[in-house]
Short mmCIF file of C-alpha atoms in Angstrom, two decimals:
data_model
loop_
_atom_site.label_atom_id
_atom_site.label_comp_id
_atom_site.label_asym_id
_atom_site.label_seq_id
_atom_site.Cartn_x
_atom_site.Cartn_y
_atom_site.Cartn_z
CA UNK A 1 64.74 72.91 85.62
CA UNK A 2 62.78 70.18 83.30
CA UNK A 3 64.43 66.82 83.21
CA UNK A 4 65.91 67.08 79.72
CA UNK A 5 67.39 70.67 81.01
CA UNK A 6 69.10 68.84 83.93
CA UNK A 7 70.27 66.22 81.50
CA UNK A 8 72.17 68.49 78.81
CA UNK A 9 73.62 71.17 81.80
CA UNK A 10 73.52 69.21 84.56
CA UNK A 11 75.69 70.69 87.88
CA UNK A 12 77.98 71.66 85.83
CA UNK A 13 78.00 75.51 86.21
CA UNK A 14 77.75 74.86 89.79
CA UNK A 15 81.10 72.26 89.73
CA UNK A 16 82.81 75.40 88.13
CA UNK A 17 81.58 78.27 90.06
CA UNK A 18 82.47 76.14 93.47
CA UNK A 19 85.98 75.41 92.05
CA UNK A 20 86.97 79.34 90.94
CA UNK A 21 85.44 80.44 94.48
CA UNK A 22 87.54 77.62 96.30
CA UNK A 23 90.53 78.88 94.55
CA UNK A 24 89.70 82.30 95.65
CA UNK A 25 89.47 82.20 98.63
CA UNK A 26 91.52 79.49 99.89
CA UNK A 27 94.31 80.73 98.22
CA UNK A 28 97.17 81.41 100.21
CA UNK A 29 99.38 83.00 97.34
CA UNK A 30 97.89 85.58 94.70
CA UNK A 31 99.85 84.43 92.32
CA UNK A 32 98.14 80.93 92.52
CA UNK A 33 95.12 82.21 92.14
CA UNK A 34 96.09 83.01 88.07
CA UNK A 35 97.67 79.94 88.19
CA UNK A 36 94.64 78.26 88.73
CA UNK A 37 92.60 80.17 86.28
CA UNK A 38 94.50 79.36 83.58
CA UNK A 39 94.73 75.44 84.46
CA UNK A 40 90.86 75.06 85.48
CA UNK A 41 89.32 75.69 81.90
CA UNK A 42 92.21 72.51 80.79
CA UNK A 43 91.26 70.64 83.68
CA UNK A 44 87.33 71.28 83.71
CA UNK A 45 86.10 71.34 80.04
CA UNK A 46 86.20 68.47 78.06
CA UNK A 47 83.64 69.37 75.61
CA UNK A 48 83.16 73.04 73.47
CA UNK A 49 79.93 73.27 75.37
CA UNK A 50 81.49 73.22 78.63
CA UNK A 51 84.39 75.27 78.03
CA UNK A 52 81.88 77.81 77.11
CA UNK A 53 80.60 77.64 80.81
CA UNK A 54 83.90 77.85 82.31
CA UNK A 55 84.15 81.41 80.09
CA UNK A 56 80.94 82.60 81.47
CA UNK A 57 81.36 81.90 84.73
CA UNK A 58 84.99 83.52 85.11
CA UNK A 59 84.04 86.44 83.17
CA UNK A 60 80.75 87.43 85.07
CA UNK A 61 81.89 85.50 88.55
CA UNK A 62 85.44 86.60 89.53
CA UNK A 63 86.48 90.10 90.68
CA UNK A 64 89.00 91.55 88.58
CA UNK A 65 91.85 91.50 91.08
CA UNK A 66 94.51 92.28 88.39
CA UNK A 67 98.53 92.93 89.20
CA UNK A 68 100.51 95.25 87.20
CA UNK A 69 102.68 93.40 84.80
CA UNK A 70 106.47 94.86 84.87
CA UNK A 71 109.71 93.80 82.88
CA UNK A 72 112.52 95.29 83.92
CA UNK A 73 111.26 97.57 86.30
CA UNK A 74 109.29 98.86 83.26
CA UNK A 75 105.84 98.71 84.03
CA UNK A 76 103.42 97.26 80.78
CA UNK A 77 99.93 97.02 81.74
CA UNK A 78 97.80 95.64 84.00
CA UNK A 79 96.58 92.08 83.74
CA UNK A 80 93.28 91.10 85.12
CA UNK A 81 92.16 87.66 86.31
CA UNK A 82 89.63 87.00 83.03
CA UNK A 83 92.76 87.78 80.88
CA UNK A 84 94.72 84.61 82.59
CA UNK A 85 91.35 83.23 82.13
CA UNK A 86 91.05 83.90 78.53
CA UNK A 87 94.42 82.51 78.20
CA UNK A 88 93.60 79.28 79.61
CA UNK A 89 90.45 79.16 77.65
CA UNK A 90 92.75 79.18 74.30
CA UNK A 91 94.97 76.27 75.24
CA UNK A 92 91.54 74.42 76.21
CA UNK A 93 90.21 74.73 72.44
CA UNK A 94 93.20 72.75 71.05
CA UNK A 95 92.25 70.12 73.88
CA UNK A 96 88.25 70.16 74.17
CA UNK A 97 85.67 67.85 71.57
CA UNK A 98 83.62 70.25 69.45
CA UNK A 99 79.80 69.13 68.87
CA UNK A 100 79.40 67.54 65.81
CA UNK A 101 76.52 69.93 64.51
CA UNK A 102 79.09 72.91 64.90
CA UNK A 103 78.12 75.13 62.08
CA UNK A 104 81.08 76.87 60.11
CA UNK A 105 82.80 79.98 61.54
CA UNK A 106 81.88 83.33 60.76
CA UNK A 107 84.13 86.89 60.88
CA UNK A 108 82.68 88.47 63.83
CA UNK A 109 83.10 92.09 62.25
CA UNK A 110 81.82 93.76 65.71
CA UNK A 111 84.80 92.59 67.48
CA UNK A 112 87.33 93.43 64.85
CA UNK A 113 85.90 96.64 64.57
CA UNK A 114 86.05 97.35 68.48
CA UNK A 115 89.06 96.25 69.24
CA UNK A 116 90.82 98.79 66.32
CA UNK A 117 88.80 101.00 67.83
CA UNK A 118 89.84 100.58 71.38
CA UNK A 119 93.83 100.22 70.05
CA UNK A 120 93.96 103.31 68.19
CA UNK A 121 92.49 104.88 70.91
CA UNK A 122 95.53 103.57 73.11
CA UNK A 123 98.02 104.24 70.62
CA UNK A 124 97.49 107.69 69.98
CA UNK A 125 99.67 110.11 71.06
CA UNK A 126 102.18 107.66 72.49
CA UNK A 127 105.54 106.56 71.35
CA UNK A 128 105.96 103.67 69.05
CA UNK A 129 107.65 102.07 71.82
CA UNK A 130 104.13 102.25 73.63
CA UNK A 131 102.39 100.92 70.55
CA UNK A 132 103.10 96.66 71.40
CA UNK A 133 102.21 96.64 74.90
CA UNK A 134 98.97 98.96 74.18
CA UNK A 135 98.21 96.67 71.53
CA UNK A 136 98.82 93.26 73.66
CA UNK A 137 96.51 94.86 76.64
CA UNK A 138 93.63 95.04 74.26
CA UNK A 139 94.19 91.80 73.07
CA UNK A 140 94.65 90.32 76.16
CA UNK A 141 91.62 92.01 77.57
CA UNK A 142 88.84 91.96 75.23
CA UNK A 143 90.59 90.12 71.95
CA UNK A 144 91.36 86.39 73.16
CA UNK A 145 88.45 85.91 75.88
CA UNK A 146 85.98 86.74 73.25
CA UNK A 147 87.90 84.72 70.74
CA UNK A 148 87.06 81.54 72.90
CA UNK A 149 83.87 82.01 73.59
CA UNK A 150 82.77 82.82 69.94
CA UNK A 151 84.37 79.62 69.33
CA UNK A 152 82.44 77.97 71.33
CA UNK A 153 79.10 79.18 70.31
CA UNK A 154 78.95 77.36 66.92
CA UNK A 155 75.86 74.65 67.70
CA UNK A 156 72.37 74.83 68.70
CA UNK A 157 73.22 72.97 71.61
CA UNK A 158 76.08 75.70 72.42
CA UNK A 159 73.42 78.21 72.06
CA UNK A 160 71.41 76.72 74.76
CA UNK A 161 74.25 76.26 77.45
CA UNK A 162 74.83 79.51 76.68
CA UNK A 163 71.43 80.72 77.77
CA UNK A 164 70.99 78.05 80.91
CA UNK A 165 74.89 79.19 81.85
CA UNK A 166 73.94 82.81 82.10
CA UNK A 167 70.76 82.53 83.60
CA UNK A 168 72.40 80.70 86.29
CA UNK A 169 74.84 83.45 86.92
CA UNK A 170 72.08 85.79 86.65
CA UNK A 171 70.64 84.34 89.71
CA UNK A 172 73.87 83.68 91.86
CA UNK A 173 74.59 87.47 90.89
CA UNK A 174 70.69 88.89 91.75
CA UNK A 175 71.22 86.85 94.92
CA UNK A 176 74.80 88.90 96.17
CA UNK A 177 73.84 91.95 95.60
CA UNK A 178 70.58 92.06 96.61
CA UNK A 179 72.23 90.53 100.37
CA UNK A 180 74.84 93.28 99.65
CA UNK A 181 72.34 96.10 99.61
CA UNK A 182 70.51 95.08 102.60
CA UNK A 183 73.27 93.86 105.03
CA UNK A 184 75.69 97.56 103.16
CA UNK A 185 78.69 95.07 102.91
CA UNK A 186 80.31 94.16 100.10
CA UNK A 187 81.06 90.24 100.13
CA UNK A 188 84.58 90.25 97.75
CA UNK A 189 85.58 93.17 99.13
CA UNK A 190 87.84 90.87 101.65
CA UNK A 191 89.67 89.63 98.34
CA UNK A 192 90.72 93.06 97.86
CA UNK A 193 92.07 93.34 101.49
CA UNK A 194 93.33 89.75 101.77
CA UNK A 195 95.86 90.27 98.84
CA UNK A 196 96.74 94.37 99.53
CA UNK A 197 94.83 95.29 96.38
CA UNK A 198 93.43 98.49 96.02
CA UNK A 199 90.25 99.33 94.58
CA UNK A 200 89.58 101.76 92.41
CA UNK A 201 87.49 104.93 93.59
CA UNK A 202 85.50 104.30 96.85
CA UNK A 203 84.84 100.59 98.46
CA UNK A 204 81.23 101.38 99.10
CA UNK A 205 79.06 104.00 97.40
CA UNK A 206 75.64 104.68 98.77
CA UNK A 207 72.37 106.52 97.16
CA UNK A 208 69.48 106.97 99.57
CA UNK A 209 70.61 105.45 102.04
CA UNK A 210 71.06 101.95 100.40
CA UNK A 211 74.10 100.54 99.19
CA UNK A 212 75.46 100.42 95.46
CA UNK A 213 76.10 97.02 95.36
CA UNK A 214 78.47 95.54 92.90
CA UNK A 215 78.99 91.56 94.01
CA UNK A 216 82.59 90.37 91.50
CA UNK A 217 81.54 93.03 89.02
CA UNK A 218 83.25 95.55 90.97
CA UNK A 219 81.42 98.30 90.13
CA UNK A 220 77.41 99.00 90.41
CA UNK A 221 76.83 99.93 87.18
CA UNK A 222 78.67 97.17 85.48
CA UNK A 223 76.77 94.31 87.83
CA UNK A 224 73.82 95.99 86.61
CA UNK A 225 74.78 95.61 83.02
CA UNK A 226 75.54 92.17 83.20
CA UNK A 227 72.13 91.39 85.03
CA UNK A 228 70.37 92.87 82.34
CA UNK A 229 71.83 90.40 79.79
CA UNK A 230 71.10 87.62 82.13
CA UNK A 231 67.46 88.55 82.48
CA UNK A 232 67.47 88.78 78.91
CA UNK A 233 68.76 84.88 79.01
CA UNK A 234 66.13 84.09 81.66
CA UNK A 235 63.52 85.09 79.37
CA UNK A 236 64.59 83.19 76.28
CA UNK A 237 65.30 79.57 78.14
CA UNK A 238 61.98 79.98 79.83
CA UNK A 239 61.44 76.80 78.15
CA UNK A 240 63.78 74.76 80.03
CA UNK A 241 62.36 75.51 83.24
CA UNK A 242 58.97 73.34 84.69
CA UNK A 243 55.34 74.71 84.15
CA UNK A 244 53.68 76.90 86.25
CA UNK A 245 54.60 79.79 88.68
CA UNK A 246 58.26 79.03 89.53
CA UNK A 247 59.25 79.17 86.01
CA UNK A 248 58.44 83.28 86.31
CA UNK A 249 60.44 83.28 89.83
CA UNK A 250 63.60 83.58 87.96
CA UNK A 251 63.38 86.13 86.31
CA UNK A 252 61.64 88.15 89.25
CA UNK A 253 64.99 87.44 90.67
CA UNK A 254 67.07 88.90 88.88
CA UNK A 255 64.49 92.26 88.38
CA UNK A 256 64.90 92.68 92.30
CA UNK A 257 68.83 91.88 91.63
CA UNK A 258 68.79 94.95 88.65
CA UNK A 259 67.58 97.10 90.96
CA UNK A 260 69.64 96.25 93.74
CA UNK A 261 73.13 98.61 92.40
CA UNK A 262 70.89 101.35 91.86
CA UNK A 263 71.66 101.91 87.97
CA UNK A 264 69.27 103.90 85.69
CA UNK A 265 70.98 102.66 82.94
CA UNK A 266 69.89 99.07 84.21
CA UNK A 267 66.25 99.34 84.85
CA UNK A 268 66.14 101.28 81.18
CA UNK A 269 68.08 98.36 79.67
CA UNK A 270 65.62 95.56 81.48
CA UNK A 271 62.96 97.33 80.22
CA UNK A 272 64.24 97.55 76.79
CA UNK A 273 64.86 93.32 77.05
CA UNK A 274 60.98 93.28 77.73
CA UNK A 275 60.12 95.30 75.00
CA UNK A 276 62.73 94.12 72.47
CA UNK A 277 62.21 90.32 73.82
CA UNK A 278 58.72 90.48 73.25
CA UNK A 279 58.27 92.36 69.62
CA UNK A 280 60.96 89.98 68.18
CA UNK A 281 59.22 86.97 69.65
CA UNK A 282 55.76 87.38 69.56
CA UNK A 283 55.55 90.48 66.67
CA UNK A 284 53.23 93.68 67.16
CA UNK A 285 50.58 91.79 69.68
CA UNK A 286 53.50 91.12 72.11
CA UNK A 287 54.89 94.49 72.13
CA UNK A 288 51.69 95.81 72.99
CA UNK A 289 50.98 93.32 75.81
CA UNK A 290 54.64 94.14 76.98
CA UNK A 291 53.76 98.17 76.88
CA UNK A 292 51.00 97.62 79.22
CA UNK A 293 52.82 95.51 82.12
CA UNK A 294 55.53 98.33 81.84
CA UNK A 295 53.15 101.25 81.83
CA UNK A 296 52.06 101.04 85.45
CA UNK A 297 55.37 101.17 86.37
CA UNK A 298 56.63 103.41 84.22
CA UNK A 299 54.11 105.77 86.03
CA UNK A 300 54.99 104.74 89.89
CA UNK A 301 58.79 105.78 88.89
CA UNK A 302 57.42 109.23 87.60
CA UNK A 303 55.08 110.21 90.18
CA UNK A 304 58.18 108.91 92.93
CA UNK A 305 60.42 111.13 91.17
CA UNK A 306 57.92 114.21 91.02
CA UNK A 307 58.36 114.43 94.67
CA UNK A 308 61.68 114.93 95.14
CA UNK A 309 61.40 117.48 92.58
CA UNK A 310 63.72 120.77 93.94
CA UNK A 311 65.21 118.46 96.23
CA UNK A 312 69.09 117.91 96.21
CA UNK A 313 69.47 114.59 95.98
CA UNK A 314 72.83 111.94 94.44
CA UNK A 315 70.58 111.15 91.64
CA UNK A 316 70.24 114.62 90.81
CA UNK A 317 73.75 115.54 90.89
CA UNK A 318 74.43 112.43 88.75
CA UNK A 319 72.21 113.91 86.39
CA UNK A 320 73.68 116.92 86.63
CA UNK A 321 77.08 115.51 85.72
CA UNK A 322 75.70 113.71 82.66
CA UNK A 323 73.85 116.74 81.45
CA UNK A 324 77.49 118.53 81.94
CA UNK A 325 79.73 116.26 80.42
CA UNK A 326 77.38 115.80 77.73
CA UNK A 327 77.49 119.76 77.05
CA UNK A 328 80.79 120.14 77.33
CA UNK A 329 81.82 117.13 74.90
CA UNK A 330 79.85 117.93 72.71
CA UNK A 331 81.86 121.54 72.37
CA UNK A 332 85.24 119.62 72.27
CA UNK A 333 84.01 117.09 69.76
CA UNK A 334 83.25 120.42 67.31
CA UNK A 335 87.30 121.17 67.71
CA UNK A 336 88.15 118.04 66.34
CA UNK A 337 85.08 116.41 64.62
CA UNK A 338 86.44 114.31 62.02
CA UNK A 339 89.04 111.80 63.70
CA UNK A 340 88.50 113.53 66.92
CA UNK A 341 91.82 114.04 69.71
CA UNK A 342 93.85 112.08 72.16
CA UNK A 343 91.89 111.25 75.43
CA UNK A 344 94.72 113.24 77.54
CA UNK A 345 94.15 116.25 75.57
CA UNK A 346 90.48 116.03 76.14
CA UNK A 347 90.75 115.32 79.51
CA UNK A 348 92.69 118.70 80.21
CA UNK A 349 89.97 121.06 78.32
CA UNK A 350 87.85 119.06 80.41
CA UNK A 351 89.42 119.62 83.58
CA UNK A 352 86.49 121.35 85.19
CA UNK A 353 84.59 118.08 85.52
CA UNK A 354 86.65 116.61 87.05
CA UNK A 355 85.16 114.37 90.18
CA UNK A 356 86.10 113.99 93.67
CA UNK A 357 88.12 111.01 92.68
CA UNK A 358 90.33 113.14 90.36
CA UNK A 359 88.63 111.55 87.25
CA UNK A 360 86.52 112.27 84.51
CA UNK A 361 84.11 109.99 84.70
CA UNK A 362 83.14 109.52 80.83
CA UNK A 363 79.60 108.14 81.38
CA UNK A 364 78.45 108.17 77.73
CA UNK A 365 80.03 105.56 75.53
CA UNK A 366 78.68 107.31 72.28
CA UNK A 367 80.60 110.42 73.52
CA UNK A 368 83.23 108.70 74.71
CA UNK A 369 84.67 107.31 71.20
CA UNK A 370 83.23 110.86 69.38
CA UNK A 371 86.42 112.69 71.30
CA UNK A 372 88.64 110.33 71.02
CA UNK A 373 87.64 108.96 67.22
CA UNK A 374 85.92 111.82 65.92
CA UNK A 375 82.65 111.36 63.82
CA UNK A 376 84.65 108.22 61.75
CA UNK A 377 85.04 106.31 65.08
CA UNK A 378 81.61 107.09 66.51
CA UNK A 379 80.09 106.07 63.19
CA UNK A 380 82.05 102.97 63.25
CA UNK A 381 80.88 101.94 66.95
CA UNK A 382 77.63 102.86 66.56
CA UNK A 383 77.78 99.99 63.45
CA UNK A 384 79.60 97.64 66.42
CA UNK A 385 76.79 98.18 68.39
CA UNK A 386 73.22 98.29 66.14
CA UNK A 387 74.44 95.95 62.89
CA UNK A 388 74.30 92.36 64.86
CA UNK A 389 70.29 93.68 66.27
CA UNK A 390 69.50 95.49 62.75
CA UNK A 391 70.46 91.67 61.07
CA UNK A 392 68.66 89.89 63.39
CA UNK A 393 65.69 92.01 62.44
CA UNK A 394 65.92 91.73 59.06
CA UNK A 395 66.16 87.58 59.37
CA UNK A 396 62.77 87.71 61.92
CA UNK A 397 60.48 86.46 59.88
CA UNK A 398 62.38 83.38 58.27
CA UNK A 399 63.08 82.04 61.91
CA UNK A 400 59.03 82.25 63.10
CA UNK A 401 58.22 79.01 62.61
CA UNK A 402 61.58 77.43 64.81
CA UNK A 403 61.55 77.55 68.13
CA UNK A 404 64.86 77.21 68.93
CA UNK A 405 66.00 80.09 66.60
CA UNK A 406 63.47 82.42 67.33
CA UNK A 407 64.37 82.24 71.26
CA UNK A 408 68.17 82.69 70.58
CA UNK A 409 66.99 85.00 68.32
CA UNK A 410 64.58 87.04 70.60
CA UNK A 411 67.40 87.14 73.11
CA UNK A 412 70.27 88.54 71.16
CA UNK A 413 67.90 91.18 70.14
CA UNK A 414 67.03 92.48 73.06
CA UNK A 415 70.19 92.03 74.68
CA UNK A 416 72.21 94.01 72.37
CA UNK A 417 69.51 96.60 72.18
CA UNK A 418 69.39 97.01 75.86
CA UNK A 419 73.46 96.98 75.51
CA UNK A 420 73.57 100.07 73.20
CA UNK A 421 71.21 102.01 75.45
CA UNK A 422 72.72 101.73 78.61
CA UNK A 423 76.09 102.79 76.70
CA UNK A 424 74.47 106.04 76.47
CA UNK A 425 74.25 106.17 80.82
CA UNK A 426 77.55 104.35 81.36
CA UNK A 427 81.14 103.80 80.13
CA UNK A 428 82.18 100.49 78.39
CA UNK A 429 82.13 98.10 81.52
CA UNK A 430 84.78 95.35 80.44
CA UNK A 431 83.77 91.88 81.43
CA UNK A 432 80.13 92.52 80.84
CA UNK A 433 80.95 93.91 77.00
CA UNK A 434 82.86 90.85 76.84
CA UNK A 435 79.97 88.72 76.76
CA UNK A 436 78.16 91.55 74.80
CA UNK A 437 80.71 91.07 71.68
CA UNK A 438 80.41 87.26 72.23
CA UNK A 439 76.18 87.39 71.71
CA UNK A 440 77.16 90.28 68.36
CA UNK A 441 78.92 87.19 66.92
CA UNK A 442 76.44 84.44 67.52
CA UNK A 443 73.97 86.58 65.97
CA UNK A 444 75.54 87.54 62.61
CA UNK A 445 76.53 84.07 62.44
CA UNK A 446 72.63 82.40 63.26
CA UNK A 447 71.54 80.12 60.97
CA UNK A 448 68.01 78.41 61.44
CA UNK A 449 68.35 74.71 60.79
CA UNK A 450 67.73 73.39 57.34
CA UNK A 451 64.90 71.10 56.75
CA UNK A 452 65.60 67.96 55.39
CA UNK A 453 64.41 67.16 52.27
CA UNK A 454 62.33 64.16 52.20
CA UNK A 455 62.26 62.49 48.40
CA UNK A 456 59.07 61.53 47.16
CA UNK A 457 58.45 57.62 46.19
CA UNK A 458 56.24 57.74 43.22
CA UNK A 459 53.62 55.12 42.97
CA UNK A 460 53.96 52.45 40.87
CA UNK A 461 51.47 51.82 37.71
CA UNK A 462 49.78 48.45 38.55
CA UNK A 463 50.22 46.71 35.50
CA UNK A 464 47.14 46.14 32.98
CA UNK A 465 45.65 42.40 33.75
CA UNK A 466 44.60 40.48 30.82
CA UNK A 467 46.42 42.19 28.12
CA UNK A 468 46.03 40.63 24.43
CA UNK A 469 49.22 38.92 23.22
CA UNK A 470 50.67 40.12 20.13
CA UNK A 471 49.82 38.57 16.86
#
């Protein structure tokens, strides 16, 4: 990184990634393990900035490793590690300084319009006795973690550790499951097995012969979601690395990293970062210039697919399944199409896609919240998803001229485009959308800095020599 980069982030990140990891996996008792997470963002953030990179880090660094929550032999939920997190995270605010450019908060309407979303969705068709501990889950899961971290994204300065924080993870994430794919061994998997959790669905899934790899994420497709938004991070604080050719190695990084779990959905949300990235930043010239590096490309992946054409392959049977389910919702979603049904009547008129793991795996977002919301939910997550980007585009042109703004800008375009396009390939992958709500909130709430108005001195009149005295 460039000297004044190393000055504002310093080893920070790496202070907090080393200290979650050492909890981990020295950790003789599970239960110390939340302990720890919710006394490490008290203990490690002084400052709004860094508190902000102890939320990153958990979110996109830990495995999930939850434990079902029971009262009374009642069981309530279960409660993952980055809720304990998010927990911690809250006490830290009331503790942690907050940079004194912090510009004033905003109503982050894509997060209050998910997470009604997501509750009705768990309160429908269940008691009202159901309805408080559905509620609290949400809120615990999504609600309070990216409560935090949109309160700690209020400062250009914010913005930046922001970028540098996930562009570090980026690369600590490209780097595990890029090992995991070549050595087919998935590195916390031993978490899972040192504490008697089980995983959900199948330890190690394999496509061509190669592993899926997942890294903390665990599950391909999500670690391939959350690389995309770090590449989109890597291209936006290119700045803050040092001229010349190792300021492009990061981001070839985490390219090899995105293809690494094997997701479509990923390589068709990095290339929508390039595309999106580029137009925002640089206007029609840079779109083109981006078109051309992904044309060649573009072509190799066509011609590679062409022949295995008629061949049986996973791929193909994952397509398959998408083409299916897609079908098939979109005959349930005419039954109910105005506030749609509950998901477990869906799921039994759906029973005939059911997978090996005795699920339906609902790999289309969009579809997703049609059955279970109707055409009034899916119109309301589809303005979640494209409002934040379809703001930022209508602001473009008043942040040209500041560098700062534009970048931020560039990014949270392109990262919430790519977001609501691999939505369509994938379901909502938690931790990852997480972040995703965090970057919706920055960017309704981006302000470009306000010049400072200078006040003019007039000159003074030089007063007339000689005059004639009055008579």
């Amino acid at each position: 990184m460039s000297t004044q980069s190393k000055k504002e982030v310093g080893h920070f990140p790496l202070i907090v990634l080393s200290s979650f990891y050492l909890c981990l996996f020295f950790s003789p008792l599970f239960l110390l393990i939340h302990i720890a997470l919710l006394l490490l963002p008290l203990l490690l953030a002084r400052t709004r900035g860094q508190l902000l990179t102890v939320m990153i880090v958990g979110c996109l660094g830990i495995p999930t490793l939850s434990f079902s929550l029971t009262t009374g032999g009642i069981y309530l939920f279960d409660w993952p590690t980055h809720a304990t997190l998010g927990l911690g995270g809250l006490m830290a605010l009331a503790t942690t300084r907050r940079d004194p450019r912090s510009e004033s908060t905003h109503r982050n309407v894509s997060v209050i319009i998910f997470l009604v979303l997501m509750i009705f969705i768990a309160l429908r068709g269940t008691s009202s006795t159901n309805w408080l501990r559905q509620t609290a889950a949400v809120l615990l899961t999504y609600g309070i973690p990216v409560f935090v971290i949109g309160n700690c994204l209020r400062s250009p300065a914010d913005r930046r550790t922001l970028l540098s924080t996930l562009t570090g993870m980026g690369s600590m994430l490209a780097v595990v499951l890029t090992y995991e794919a070549r050595a087919h061994w998935p590195l916390f998997v031993s978490l899972y097995n040192k504490f008697d959790i089980s995983l959900p669905g199948l330890v190690a899934k394999f496509r061509g012969g190669a592993m899926r790899a997942y890294g903390p994420l665990d599950e391909s497709t999500a670690a391939g979601f959350a690389l995309v938004i770090a590449f989109a991070a890597a291209l936006a604080c290119g700045q803050d690395f040092r001229r010349g050719p190792a300021r492009y190695a990061i981001p070839a990084l985490m390219m090899l990293g995105v293809l690494a779990p094997q997701s479509r959905g990923g390589v068709l949300g990095m290339a929508t970062v390039i595309l999106c990235y580029a137009f925002y930043r640089y206007g029609t010239a840079g779109l083109l210039k981006a078109v051309a590096v992904l044309v060649p490309f573009a072509t190799a992946y066509l011609v590679r697919n062409s022949y295995k054409a008629g061949q049986l392959t996973d791929t193909q049977v994952t397509v398959d399944y998408r083409q299916q389910l897609f079908a098939r919702g979109v005959q349930e979603f005419w039954k109910h199409p105005i506030a749609g049904d509950t998901m477990s009547n869906v799921s039994n008129r759906l029973i005939d896609l059911k997978q090996g793991e005795g699920i339906i795996d609902f790999v289309n977002s969009y579809l997703y919240f049609a059955l279970a919301t109707g055409f009034v939910g899916l119109l309301a997550f589809c303005f979640v998803m494209f409002y934040p980007p379809a703001t930022l585009f209508l602001r473009r042109r008043k942040w040209v001229r500041d560098p700062s703004t534009i970048a931020f800008g560039a990014f949270a375009f392109g990262a919430l485009m790519a977001a609501s396009v691999m939505l369509v390939f994938t379901s909502i992958p938690t931790r990852p959308m997480i972040i995703v709500l965090a970057i919706a909130g920055a960017a309704l709430a981006l302000r470009a800095p306000m010049a400072r108005p200078t006040t003019a001195v007039k000159p003074r009149r030089p007063e007339p020599r000689g005059a004639p005295e009055a008579v």
